[in-house]
Amino acid sequence: MKDVATAAGVALKTVSRVVNGEPGVHPATAERVRAAIDRLGYRRNESARVLRRGRTATIGLVIEDVADPFYAGLSRAVEDVAIAHDCLLLSGSSGEEPGRERELVETFCARRVDGIVVVPAGADHGYLRPELDAGTKVVFADRPPGAGLDADTVLADNAGGAGRAVRHLLGQGHERVAFVGDAPAIYTAAERHRGYRDALGDRYDPRLIAMRPPAEEAMRADLERMFALDRPPTALFTGNGRCTVTALRALAGRKVALVGFDDFELADLLRPGVTVVAQDPAWMGRVAAELLFRRLLGDEGPPEHIRLPVRLIPRGSGELPP
Amino acid sequence: MKDVATAAGVALKTVSRVVNGEPGVHPATAERVRAAIDRLGYRRNESARVLRRGRTATIGLVIEDVADPFYAGLSRAVEDVAIAHDCLLLSGSSGEEPGRERELVETFCARRVDGIVVVPAGADHGYLRPELDAGTKVVFADRPPGAGLDADTVLADNAGGAGRAVRHLLGQGHERVAFVGDAPAIYTAAERHRGYRDALGDRYDPRLIAMRPPAEEAMRADLERMFALDRPPTALFTGNGRCTVTALRALAGRKVALVGFDDFELADLLRPGVTVVAQDPAWMGRVAAELLFRRLLGDEGPPEHIRLPVRLIPRGSGELPP
DNA sequence: CTGAAAGCGCTAACAC
DNA sequence: GTGTTAGCGCTTTCAG
């Protein structure tokens, strides 16, 4: 910048004015400065700018795994909102490890991101206290923060959607509906299990429950066990997209009704088409990011808790009779 | 930092030493400093650190769209490599717009990322010259840079894979193999078309070609047109994952053999299973990122051009007879 | 309209 | 072992 100033025969500050489009520079001077900038290939150093101004114009995003279509869709939406606000996006995958989540959040904070959207992997967010006090805005998406922290949160209607799925199956005459979900430590899995149980009432049977990280072999074993029962399940409710896909493989053509939580590409092309309770990852991402920017722009209202509705899409698999 | 120094009764530099784990600090002093840090909730300001050191420990990634499973897989791999090198990842989606690609790259450069992995959307990368001269390392992935720029590049064997797919179909006795690919301006689409044409030799018939951004209605029309020909196609080669999926929908159960470029989840669960030429997005991401870090660590060798092999996975759809 | 000077928070290069 | 000093490149403040 100093070089540009020298080259253009002006003071440092004038170059700064031109670079930032500040008013109060004679057009001719500005032109001269711009010429010098082009000639020298000058680029403003954002780090120095950030250091001086205090705002980084960067937000952070912590998700579980970008390679998961749900989080990929959410990411893209957050990115779009960030761009609309002239912000860059730093992102990282926690891989469902609380330690990694914390590490990412802290690294983002150290880089002074203006705010963060986080899909929590851990259950304890006490480590966020100092950041929140320091003014970093945080919005939780998909899962709420651990106990003791009341912060902005955007969730899907997990329990409600699960109930809807189960009632749909009961409506077709099924009496034995199994639940195959992710590990119970995961908030969404637990909520969907809760919705399932409540909808089932006294038809609830713990032997029809399998909750663990979806892996084909383990799930096949779980299903074998259930189908070997006196009164085997005639329908399956799967707790998330990965569970649905794993279950479809593990079932290997066995004829059972199935409703899955989460929509997925090609669900309509399978035979039968897969009935799902769909949430909209892009919507969730957009809502969370917009809420974050409202906070960044000075909205100091009490923490918001937004719950996004889900919808049932019948495609055939959930309409099979017992 | 100054406050911490005062609180701990030491000089600024000592705090700096403790924070950076530099040797030559008495354990007791270090402990006193750490206590002060905790008490005051001090966090090192990365911006200042970056300004001073010149390295940001950040790399940039420009892809077409995170929400596309191929790029999501690639992203995750780049992220993992970045983390292994204690680097953060800034990422952005170009949406296949050259202007947006350039904007992202320039923004990343202004933030002084150490290096960039870019999946080019545009064909002119002259704008990168100054950045390259300034020492920013750039690796191109999935597509090469525009003419006139020789840089590190990691590509899949597009033409070879397309040839493999076509020969597979010819081997089943098909004589009329159509190609449904993305817009010809996209490098990978053009390369796959080239491989297709070369493998077909004089069986090549331009009426069996449809190249445009995949959209169900347009593709349905294209296919109708082809099937209305005197000698309609008995087999289809689709040019990328999205084209494959769109084609499957547009075909609506019509019985044709099909081989697609790109593997996709559930390809094995459709009936018949979808035969594909699979590339490995994570592998590509890893190779590109590792190459970038080799450059950042000082490797000054001539530009490398890496071509990753692809593999044919027969699942049924490509083995249907004419 | 333009410029000089101070300082953002940190680290590198030297003292002591 | 520890401290001092001089910037990194920019914006802010205030003075022409």
XYZ file of C-alpha atoms (C1' of nucleotides) in Angstrom:
676
model
C 0.000 0.000 0.000
C 2.897 2.235 0.764
C 4.419 1.363 -2.594
C 1.184 2.209 -4.336
C 1.079 5.536 -2.530
C 4.620 6.330 -3.591
C 3.955 5.236 -7.157
C 0.838 7.367 -7.356
C 2.460 10.260 -5.568
C -0.149 10.373 -2.811
C -0.316 9.486 0.852
C -1.063 6.088 2.236
C -4.444 7.172 3.430
C -5.563 8.201 -0.012
C -4.814 4.744 -1.339
C -6.794 3.313 1.545
C -9.690 5.570 0.624
C -9.656 4.452 -2.966
C -9.352 0.792 -2.095
C -12.322 1.019 0.241
C -14.399 3.195 -1.999
C -14.577 5.909 0.618
C -15.878 9.253 -0.591
C -13.868 12.419 -0.673
C -11.216 11.595 -3.250
C -10.776 13.616 -6.386
C -11.702 11.442 -9.392
C -8.390 12.186 -11.081
C -6.422 11.225 -7.981
C -8.457 8.079 -7.597
C -7.736 7.175 -11.208
C -4.044 7.665 -10.676
C -4.150 5.437 -7.611
C -6.063 2.753 -9.440
C -3.514 2.795 -12.226
C -0.712 2.332 -9.709
C -2.619 -0.526 -8.079
C -2.993 -2.341 -11.383
C 0.577 -1.728 -12.370
C 1.956 -3.058 -9.106
C -0.576 -5.877 -8.819
C -1.499 -4.661 -5.377
C -3.976 -6.654 -3.269
C -5.258 -5.533 0.048
C -4.085 -7.728 2.909
C -7.233 -8.938 4.605
C -5.405 -10.088 7.710
C -4.188 -6.614 8.479
C -7.616 -5.231 7.743
C -9.238 -7.728 10.065
C -6.704 -7.006 12.762
C -7.507 -3.350 12.605
C -11.274 -3.509 12.210
C -12.103 -6.387 14.504
C -14.634 -8.013 12.175
C -13.444 -10.876 10.047
C -16.442 -11.206 7.739
C -16.122 -14.941 8.198
C -18.497 -17.402 9.798
C -17.783 -20.945 10.854
C -19.805 -24.083 10.284
C -19.321 -27.286 12.226
C -21.233 -30.278 10.949
C -20.945 -33.974 11.356
C -19.727 -34.866 7.881
C -19.891 -32.934 4.604
C -19.990 -36.195 2.740
C -23.407 -36.930 4.240
C -26.038 -35.582 1.823
C -28.064 -34.049 4.618
C -25.166 -31.952 5.879
C -23.959 -31.237 2.373
C -27.331 -29.669 1.616
C -27.254 -27.733 4.862
C -23.710 -26.537 4.121
C -24.622 -25.260 0.735
C -27.501 -23.253 2.162
C -25.332 -21.729 4.886
C -22.736 -20.881 2.289
C -25.302 -19.126 0.114
C -26.526 -17.006 2.992
C -22.948 -16.180 3.976
C -22.163 -15.041 0.463
C -25.261 -12.902 0.386
C -23.785 -11.140 3.414
C -20.322 -10.879 1.862
C -18.970 -13.371 4.289
C -16.725 -16.350 3.819
C -17.389 -19.739 5.289
C -14.937 -21.820 7.281
C -16.215 -25.343 7.673
C -15.233 -28.521 9.375
C -16.595 -31.981 10.064
C -16.705 -33.231 13.622
C -17.228 -36.845 12.653
C -19.593 -37.118 15.612
C -16.685 -36.685 18.038
C -17.266 -34.157 20.825
C -13.545 -33.479 21.114
C -13.269 -32.660 17.467
C -16.340 -30.436 17.624
C -14.811 -28.445 20.432
C -11.478 -28.225 18.669
C -13.133 -26.877 15.538
C -15.216 -24.353 17.413
C -12.221 -23.134 19.363
C -10.070 -22.875 16.286
C -12.786 -20.875 14.576
C -13.049 -18.603 17.573
C -9.300 -18.111 17.695
C -9.577 -16.915 14.124
C -12.210 -14.527 15.307
C -15.057 -15.688 13.136
C -17.995 -13.376 13.607
C -20.314 -16.254 14.339
C -20.768 -19.986 14.157
C -23.447 -22.423 13.110
C -22.873 -25.696 14.886
C -24.416 -29.122 14.707
C -23.293 -30.354 18.111
C -21.634 -33.732 18.465
C -21.056 -33.366 22.188
C -23.473 -32.771 25.014
C -21.471 -30.283 27.019
C -21.074 -26.782 25.684
C -19.716 -25.129 28.757
C -16.578 -24.407 26.787
C -18.606 -21.934 24.754
C -19.350 -19.638 27.665
C -16.248 -17.462 27.277
C -16.805 -17.190 23.524
C -20.416 -16.174 23.968
C -19.379 -13.644 26.583
C -16.748 -12.344 24.186
C -19.556 -11.633 21.761
C -19.224 -14.520 19.310
C -22.685 -15.448 18.097
C -23.585 -19.109 17.964
C -26.603 -20.816 16.449
C -27.220 -24.522 16.986
C -28.721 -26.499 14.148
C -30.244 -29.958 13.939
C -29.513 -30.619 17.615
C -29.766 -28.416 20.714
C -26.820 -27.451 22.893
C -26.057 -29.446 26.008
C -27.941 -28.734 29.207
C -27.329 -25.448 30.914
C -26.919 -23.391 27.785
C -29.838 -21.534 26.325
C -28.970 -20.425 22.819
C -30.514 -19.974 19.397
C -31.530 -23.329 18.034
C -33.063 -24.601 14.809
C -34.424 -28.129 14.954
C -36.637 -30.337 12.866
C -39.794 -31.734 14.365
C -38.146 -35.064 15.103
C -40.576 -36.577 17.560
C -43.576 -35.274 15.638
C -42.283 -36.681 12.366
C -41.556 -40.049 13.931
C -45.057 -40.152 15.369
C -46.451 -39.314 11.966
C -44.491 -42.178 10.383
C -45.604 -44.687 12.982
C -49.245 -43.645 12.808
C -49.058 -43.985 9.052
C -47.940 -47.584 9.444
C -50.513 -48.315 12.140
C -53.091 -46.897 9.771
C -52.222 -49.602 7.247
C -53.005 -52.223 9.829
C -49.542 -52.936 11.157
C -49.386 -53.953 14.788
C -45.702 -54.802 15.025
C -43.585 -51.852 13.964
C -39.835 -52.079 14.592
C -37.515 -49.099 15.051
C -34.032 -49.116 13.603
C -32.195 -45.960 14.554
C -28.789 -44.493 15.168
C -27.007 -44.541 18.551
C -29.294 -43.299 21.350
C -26.680 -40.739 22.393
C -27.504 -38.779 19.257
C -30.237 -36.264 19.995
C -32.173 -36.760 16.767
C -32.101 -40.529 17.198
C -33.381 -40.249 20.760
C -36.128 -37.807 19.777
C -37.314 -39.961 16.938
C -37.349 -42.948 19.244
C -39.429 -40.950 21.678
C -41.903 -40.013 18.949
C -42.065 -43.645 17.890
C -42.693 -44.889 21.415
C -45.345 -42.327 22.177
C -47.208 -43.089 18.963
C -47.086 -46.802 19.661
C -48.482 -46.563 23.186
C -48.823 -50.014 24.733
C -47.959 -51.681 21.475
C -44.402 -50.618 22.266
C -42.087 -53.620 22.559
C -38.403 -53.070 23.442
C -37.474 -56.196 21.507
C -38.358 -54.356 18.322
C -35.764 -51.658 18.920
C -32.255 -51.530 17.479
C -30.275 -48.370 18.031
C -26.642 -48.138 16.991
C -24.448 -46.560 14.311
C -25.718 -47.987 11.022
C -23.529 -50.793 9.686
C -24.871 -53.476 7.400
C -23.717 -56.575 9.246
C -24.831 -55.459 12.671
C -28.170 -54.363 11.310
C -28.687 -57.631 9.492
C -28.146 -59.434 12.798
C -30.573 -57.114 14.599
C -33.208 -57.700 11.966
C -32.704 -61.484 11.990
C -33.255 -61.406 15.704
C -36.490 -59.466 15.356
C -37.833 -61.610 12.555
C -37.153 -64.715 14.628
C -39.527 -63.502 17.343
C -42.880 -65.097 18.017
C -44.634 -62.076 16.643
C -42.141 -60.625 14.175
C -42.420 -57.045 12.895
C -44.401 -56.449 9.711
C -43.182 -52.892 9.364
C -40.003 -50.924 9.953
C -39.441 -47.306 10.883
C -35.849 -46.248 10.209
C -34.373 -43.362 12.136
C -32.358 -41.490 9.519
C -31.200 -41.605 5.931
C -28.227 -43.799 6.561
C -30.247 -46.226 8.619
C -32.828 -46.413 5.854
C -30.272 -47.229 3.218
C -28.475 -49.726 5.431
C -31.787 -51.350 6.298
C -32.763 -51.636 2.627
C -29.532 -53.508 2.003
C -29.804 -55.635 5.133
C -33.391 -56.568 4.333
C -32.245 -57.901 0.987
C -35.668 -57.988 -0.544
C -37.553 -59.297 2.472
C -41.119 -58.038 2.213
C -41.775 -55.571 5.035
C -43.392 -52.177 5.067
C -40.920 -49.350 5.653
C -41.025 -45.671 6.409
C -37.739 -43.819 6.788
C -36.862 -40.521 8.424
C -35.031 -38.292 5.903
C -35.624 -38.187 2.183
C -32.879 -39.344 -0.159
C -32.141 -39.272 -3.825
C -33.608 -42.200 -5.740
C -36.079 -43.064 -3.009
C -38.686 -42.727 -5.757
C -36.881 -45.017 -8.178
C -36.640 -48.044 -5.919
C -39.372 -50.660 -6.142
C -41.411 -50.125 -4.143
C -40.657 -46.419 -3.794
C -39.541 -45.613 -0.271
C -42.001 -43.727 1.873
C -40.228 -41.136 3.986
C -40.699 -38.381 6.494
C -38.706 -35.657 4.803
C -36.924 -32.756 6.369
C -35.362 -30.038 4.261
C -31.645 -29.636 4.979
C -31.334 -26.511 2.866
C -34.185 -24.890 4.711
C -32.610 -25.694 8.045
C -29.271 -24.287 6.899
C -30.847 -21.144 5.564
C -32.905 -20.489 8.676
C -29.933 -21.069 10.955
C -27.620 -18.846 8.947
C -30.183 -16.087 8.658
C -30.766 -16.168 12.367
C -27.018 -15.920 12.892
C -26.762 -12.873 10.663
C -29.669 -11.243 12.436
C -27.671 -11.621 15.632
C -24.557 -10.279 13.984
C -26.516 -7.279 12.828
C -27.392 -6.503 16.399
C -30.576 -8.409 17.237
C -30.262 -8.890 20.987
C -33.601 -10.593 21.614
C -33.929 -13.689 23.791
C -32.692 -16.995 22.330
C -34.989 -18.384 19.662
C -36.004 -21.985 19.355
C -37.211 -22.710 15.876
C -38.770 -26.026 15.003
C -39.153 -26.866 11.332
C -42.020 -29.084 10.233
C -41.379 -32.277 8.305
C -43.611 -33.955 5.781
C -44.610 -37.489 4.946
C -44.076 -38.547 1.347
C -45.872 -41.811 0.532
C -44.155 -43.751 -2.237
C -45.197 -47.330 -1.747
C -43.011 -48.956 0.878
C -45.014 -47.454 3.706
C -48.292 -48.504 2.160
C -47.605 -52.241 2.041
C -50.131 -54.247 4.059
C -49.028 -56.367 7.038
C -1.642 -10.508 25.922
C -0.373 -7.415 27.593
C -2.950 -7.845 30.329
C -1.892 -11.431 30.843
C 1.721 -10.305 31.111
C 0.831 -7.702 33.702
C -1.334 -10.146 35.634
C 1.407 -12.753 35.666
C 4.083 -10.211 36.383
C 6.143 -11.068 33.304
C 6.923 -9.466 29.965
C 4.811 -9.747 26.866
C 7.298 -11.990 25.184
C 7.165 -14.554 27.944
C 3.441 -14.880 27.500
C 4.017 -15.307 23.801
C 6.494 -18.063 24.534
C 4.100 -19.914 26.767
C 1.233 -19.557 24.315
C 3.340 -20.941 21.507
C 4.967 -23.638 23.535
C 8.409 -22.223 22.848
C 11.204 -23.626 24.985
C 13.214 -21.633 27.471
C 10.586 -20.694 30.012
C 10.886 -21.727 33.631
C 8.097 -24.210 34.461
C 6.990 -22.130 37.418
C 6.783 -18.986 35.313
C 4.922 -20.850 32.626
C 2.452 -22.108 35.191
C 1.892 -18.591 36.483
C 1.268 -17.379 32.952
C -1.151 -20.204 32.231
C -3.048 -19.378 35.386
C -3.347 -15.760 34.310
C -4.504 -16.856 30.869
C -7.254 -19.000 32.329
C -8.293 -16.353 34.784
C -8.568 -13.680 32.139
C -10.005 -16.015 29.498
C -7.321 -14.961 27.102
C -7.321 -16.273 23.520
C -4.597 -15.613 21.048
C -5.700 -13.408 18.186
C -5.016 -15.385 15.031
C -5.369 -12.381 12.770
C -2.489 -10.616 14.412
C -0.481 -13.792 14.376
C -1.143 -14.290 10.686
C -0.284 -10.690 9.943
C 3.019 -11.091 11.654
C 4.012 -14.546 10.421
C 2.772 -14.337 6.872
C 1.314 -17.838 6.837
C -2.382 -18.210 7.477
C -2.513 -21.983 7.920
C -5.633 -21.895 5.783
C -6.257 -23.381 2.389
C -9.115 -22.651 0.040
C -11.309 -25.026 -1.904
C -13.451 -23.995 -4.831
C -15.834 -26.632 -6.114
C -18.923 -26.589 -8.195
C -21.445 -27.439 -5.506
C -21.024 -29.019 -2.066
C -24.482 -30.449 -2.335
C -23.344 -32.682 -5.196
C -22.214 -35.995 -3.672
C -19.121 -36.127 -5.847
C -17.853 -32.764 -4.609
C -19.013 -33.439 -1.072
C -16.785 -36.516 -1.016
C -13.934 -34.565 -2.487
C -14.434 -31.781 0.068
C -14.324 -34.130 2.971
C -11.058 -35.629 1.764
C -9.472 -32.205 1.286
C -10.661 -31.221 4.730
C -9.117 -34.307 6.299
C -5.771 -33.641 4.673
C -5.930 -30.005 5.742
C -6.587 -30.981 9.328
C -3.704 -33.424 9.269
C -1.555 -30.415 8.413
C -3.140 -28.224 11.090
C -4.804 -26.120 8.481
C -8.315 -24.798 8.196
C -10.395 -25.014 5.075
C -12.248 -22.150 3.452
C -14.645 -23.452 0.862
C -17.031 -22.111 -1.686
C -19.249 -23.318 -4.499
C -18.889 -21.751 -7.905
C -22.159 -23.122 -9.203
C -20.428 -23.644 -12.522
C -20.139 -19.874 -13.035
C -16.705 -18.656 -14.133
C -17.303 -15.266 -12.545
C -18.116 -16.791 -9.214
C -15.085 -19.063 -9.423
C -12.836 -16.096 -9.966
C -14.483 -14.129 -7.189
C -13.965 -16.974 -4.742
C -10.364 -17.507 -5.724
C -9.621 -13.811 -5.416
C -11.340 -13.520 -2.079
C -9.361 -16.477 -0.808
C -6.169 -14.898 -2.068
C -6.994 -11.591 -0.435
C -7.283 -13.528 2.812
C -3.849 -14.880 2.085
C -4.707 -18.549 2.036
C -1.526 -20.543 1.702
C -2.870 -22.482 -1.225
C -5.980 -23.398 -3.172
C -7.528 -26.499 -4.652
C -9.832 -25.483 -7.444
C -12.279 -27.283 -9.658
C -12.399 -24.731 -12.459
C -15.714 -23.540 -13.802
C -14.166 -21.099 -16.254
C -11.714 -21.662 -19.061
C -9.519 -18.631 -18.540
C -7.196 -18.570 -15.576
C -5.063 -15.650 -16.572
C -6.315 -13.877 -13.489
C -4.301 -16.363 -11.453
C -0.945 -15.243 -12.831
C -0.330 -12.539 -10.202
C -1.358 -14.891 -7.403
C 0.944 -17.625 -8.629
C 3.751 -15.112 -8.943
C 3.016 -13.958 -5.422
C 3.667 -17.508 -4.293
C 0.150 -18.817 -3.753
C 0.102 -22.493 -4.632
C -2.773 -23.755 -6.752
C -3.754 -27.298 -7.633
C -6.501 -27.986 -10.163
C -8.753 -30.949 -9.566
C -11.260 -32.741 -11.755
C -10.660 -30.328 -14.633
C -7.495 -28.719 -15.990
C -6.851 -24.973 -16.032
C -7.600 -22.980 -19.147
C -5.100 -22.878 -21.986
C -1.833 -21.096 -21.379
C -1.447 -22.089 -17.773
C 0.580 -25.099 -16.828
C -0.135 -26.030 -13.246
C -0.531 -29.044 -10.993
C -3.576 -30.990 -12.045
C -5.369 -34.087 -10.814
C -7.850 -35.593 -13.248
C -9.762 -38.813 -13.617
C -9.272 -40.907 -16.708
C -12.390 -39.523 -18.336
C -11.887 -40.539 -21.937
C -10.465 -43.912 -20.956
C -13.375 -44.640 -18.645
C -15.897 -43.620 -21.270
C -14.209 -45.898 -23.789
C -14.324 -48.715 -21.271
C -18.058 -48.192 -20.752
C -18.805 -48.117 -24.461
C -16.730 -51.189 -25.228
C -18.516 -52.990 -22.428
C -21.825 -52.256 -24.117
C -20.513 -53.163 -27.557
C -19.312 -56.408 -26.013
C -22.901 -57.277 -25.093
C -23.851 -56.958 -28.738
C -25.186 -53.403 -28.755
C -24.701 -51.540 -32.005
C -26.614 -48.376 -31.179
C -25.259 -46.742 -28.055
C -26.515 -43.255 -27.209
C -24.603 -40.694 -25.151
C -26.403 -38.452 -22.697
C -23.985 -36.015 -21.123
C -23.680 -32.623 -19.526
C -23.040 -29.397 -21.440
C -20.115 -29.767 -23.862
C -18.418 -26.716 -22.367
C -17.675 -28.768 -19.273
C -14.305 -30.423 -19.625
C -15.277 -33.775 -18.157
C -18.346 -33.945 -20.363
C -16.291 -33.202 -23.463
C -13.645 -35.747 -22.535
C -16.167 -38.463 -21.903
C -17.809 -37.669 -25.211
C -14.434 -37.993 -26.880
C -13.806 -41.377 -25.266
C -17.274 -42.475 -26.342
C -16.760 -41.369 -29.929
C -13.340 -42.946 -30.230
C -14.570 -46.261 -28.877
C -17.520 -46.245 -31.258
C -15.469 -45.612 -34.390
C -17.714 -45.532 -37.459
C -20.697 -46.660 -35.448
C -20.722 -43.082 -34.137
C -23.980 -41.311 -34.983
C -24.471 -37.678 -33.950
C -28.216 -38.225 -33.697
C -27.556 -40.385 -30.654
C -25.919 -37.542 -28.741
C -27.586 -35.255 -26.219
C -25.368 -32.897 -24.256
C -26.856 -30.305 -21.920
C -27.303 -29.611 -18.216
C -29.353 -32.526 -16.904
C -33.032 -31.687 -16.453
C -35.716 -34.305 -16.551
C -38.057 -32.753 -19.096
C -35.386 -31.846 -21.625
C -33.819 -35.243 -21.301
C -37.120 -36.984 -21.754
C -37.580 -35.086 -25.016
C -34.052 -35.949 -26.152
C -34.641 -39.608 -25.444
C -38.041 -39.609 -27.195
C -36.359 -38.201 -30.230
C -33.700 -40.906 -30.235
C -36.138 -43.722 -29.677
C -38.224 -42.474 -32.587
C -35.314 -42.976 -34.987
C -35.233 -45.689 -37.608
C -32.587 -47.517 -35.696
C -33.167 -46.470 -32.095
C -30.512 -46.926 -29.414
C -30.538 -50.161 -27.428
C -28.058 -48.877 -24.902
C -27.255 -45.635 -23.126
C -24.013 -44.237 -21.788
C -24.616 -41.391 -19.343
C -21.914 -38.813 -18.788
C -22.050 -38.192 -15.043
C -23.936 -39.048 -11.897
C -26.614 -36.444 -12.329
C -27.183 -37.412 -15.941
C -27.503 -41.045 -14.899
C -30.115 -40.296 -12.287
C -32.016 -37.941 -14.552
C -31.917 -40.518 -17.332
C -33.221 -43.243 -15.038
C -36.178 -41.023 -14.243
C -36.719 -39.930 -17.834
C -36.556 -43.508 -19.076
C -39.381 -44.389 -16.729
C -38.841 -48.114 -16.902
C -38.150 -48.357 -20.619
C -35.939 -51.374 -21.172
C -32.504 -50.200 -22.365
C -29.034 -51.160 -21.307
C -27.254 -48.411 -19.373
C -23.775 -47.675 -18.127
C -23.209 -44.454 -16.204
C -20.091 -42.479 -15.459
C -19.786 -41.938 -11.660
C -20.930 -44.322 -8.988
C -23.779 -43.305 -6.706
C -25.398 -44.541 -3.566
C -28.123 -47.129 -4.135
C -26.935 -47.950 -7.642
C -26.795 -51.535 -6.358
C -30.317 -51.479 -4.971
C -32.113 -50.484 -8.147
C -33.462 -53.265 -10.352
C -31.536 -53.922 -12.421
C -28.478 -52.670 -10.526
C -26.842 -49.798 -12.373
C -23.530 -50.576 -14.036
C -21.133 -47.674 -13.660
C -17.666 -46.478 -14.384
C -16.695 -45.316 -10.918
C -14.238 -42.650 -9.964
C -13.284 -42.055 -6.349
C -13.962 -38.472 -5.255
C -12.233 -38.905 -1.914
C -9.148 -40.208 -3.614
C -9.078 -37.262 -5.976
C -9.489 -34.836 -3.091
C -6.774 -36.483 -1.084
C -4.301 -36.595 -3.937
C -4.944 -32.962 -4.834
C -4.633 -31.753 -1.252
C -1.499 -33.758 -0.632
C 0.062 -32.378 -3.755
C -0.826 -28.893 -2.558
C 0.817 -29.457 0.799
C 3.908 -30.844 -0.865
C 4.134 -27.552 -2.730
C 3.555 -25.570 0.434
C 6.370 -27.491 2.072
C 8.707 -26.334 -0.613
C 8.518 -28.828 -3.478
C 9.440 -26.708 -6.487
C 9.414 -29.447 -9.139
C 7.730 -28.975 -12.502
C 3.913 -29.037 -12.594
C 2.494 -32.524 -12.135
C -0.349 -33.974 -14.128
C -1.887 -36.862 -12.283
C -4.517 -39.035 -13.896
C -6.513 -41.325 -11.652
C -7.827 -44.590 -13.047
C -11.526 -45.408 -12.942
C -13.135 -48.805 -12.707
C -16.126 -50.491 -14.246
C -18.590 -51.994 -11.796
C -21.065 -54.346 -13.525
C -24.367 -54.523 -11.706
C -26.888 -55.579 -14.297
C -28.038 -52.582 -16.304
C -24.948 -52.658 -18.485
C -25.287 -56.381 -19.113
C -28.769 -56.299 -20.628
C -28.821 -57.676 -24.183
C -29.885 -55.464 -27.115
C -10.095 16.990 -0.590
C -5.625 15.147 1.450
C -2.116 13.673 4.787
C 0.570 12.414 9.325
C 0.621 9.703 13.121
C -0.985 6.231 16.282
C -1.898 1.615 17.119
C -4.762 -3.146 16.222
C -2.142 -7.930 18.737
C 1.293 -10.435 17.719
C 6.193 -12.514 16.667
C 11.240 -12.122 15.182
C 15.565 -10.509 16.357
C 18.143 -9.256 19.533
C 19.676 -7.837 23.970
C 20.385 -8.857 28.979
C 15.418 -17.706 31.395
C 13.578 -13.349 30.392
C 12.776 -8.619 28.508
C 12.969 -4.797 24.788
C 12.189 -3.154 20.477
C 10.626 -2.957 15.905
C 7.562 -3.780 12.730
C 3.630 -7.002 9.866
C -0.304 -3.789 6.587
C -4.002 -1.723 7.486
C -7.769 1.772 9.421
C -8.868 5.515 12.573
C -8.387 10.000 14.303
C -7.417 14.278 13.795
C -5.078 18.131 11.464
C -4.383 20.615 7.567
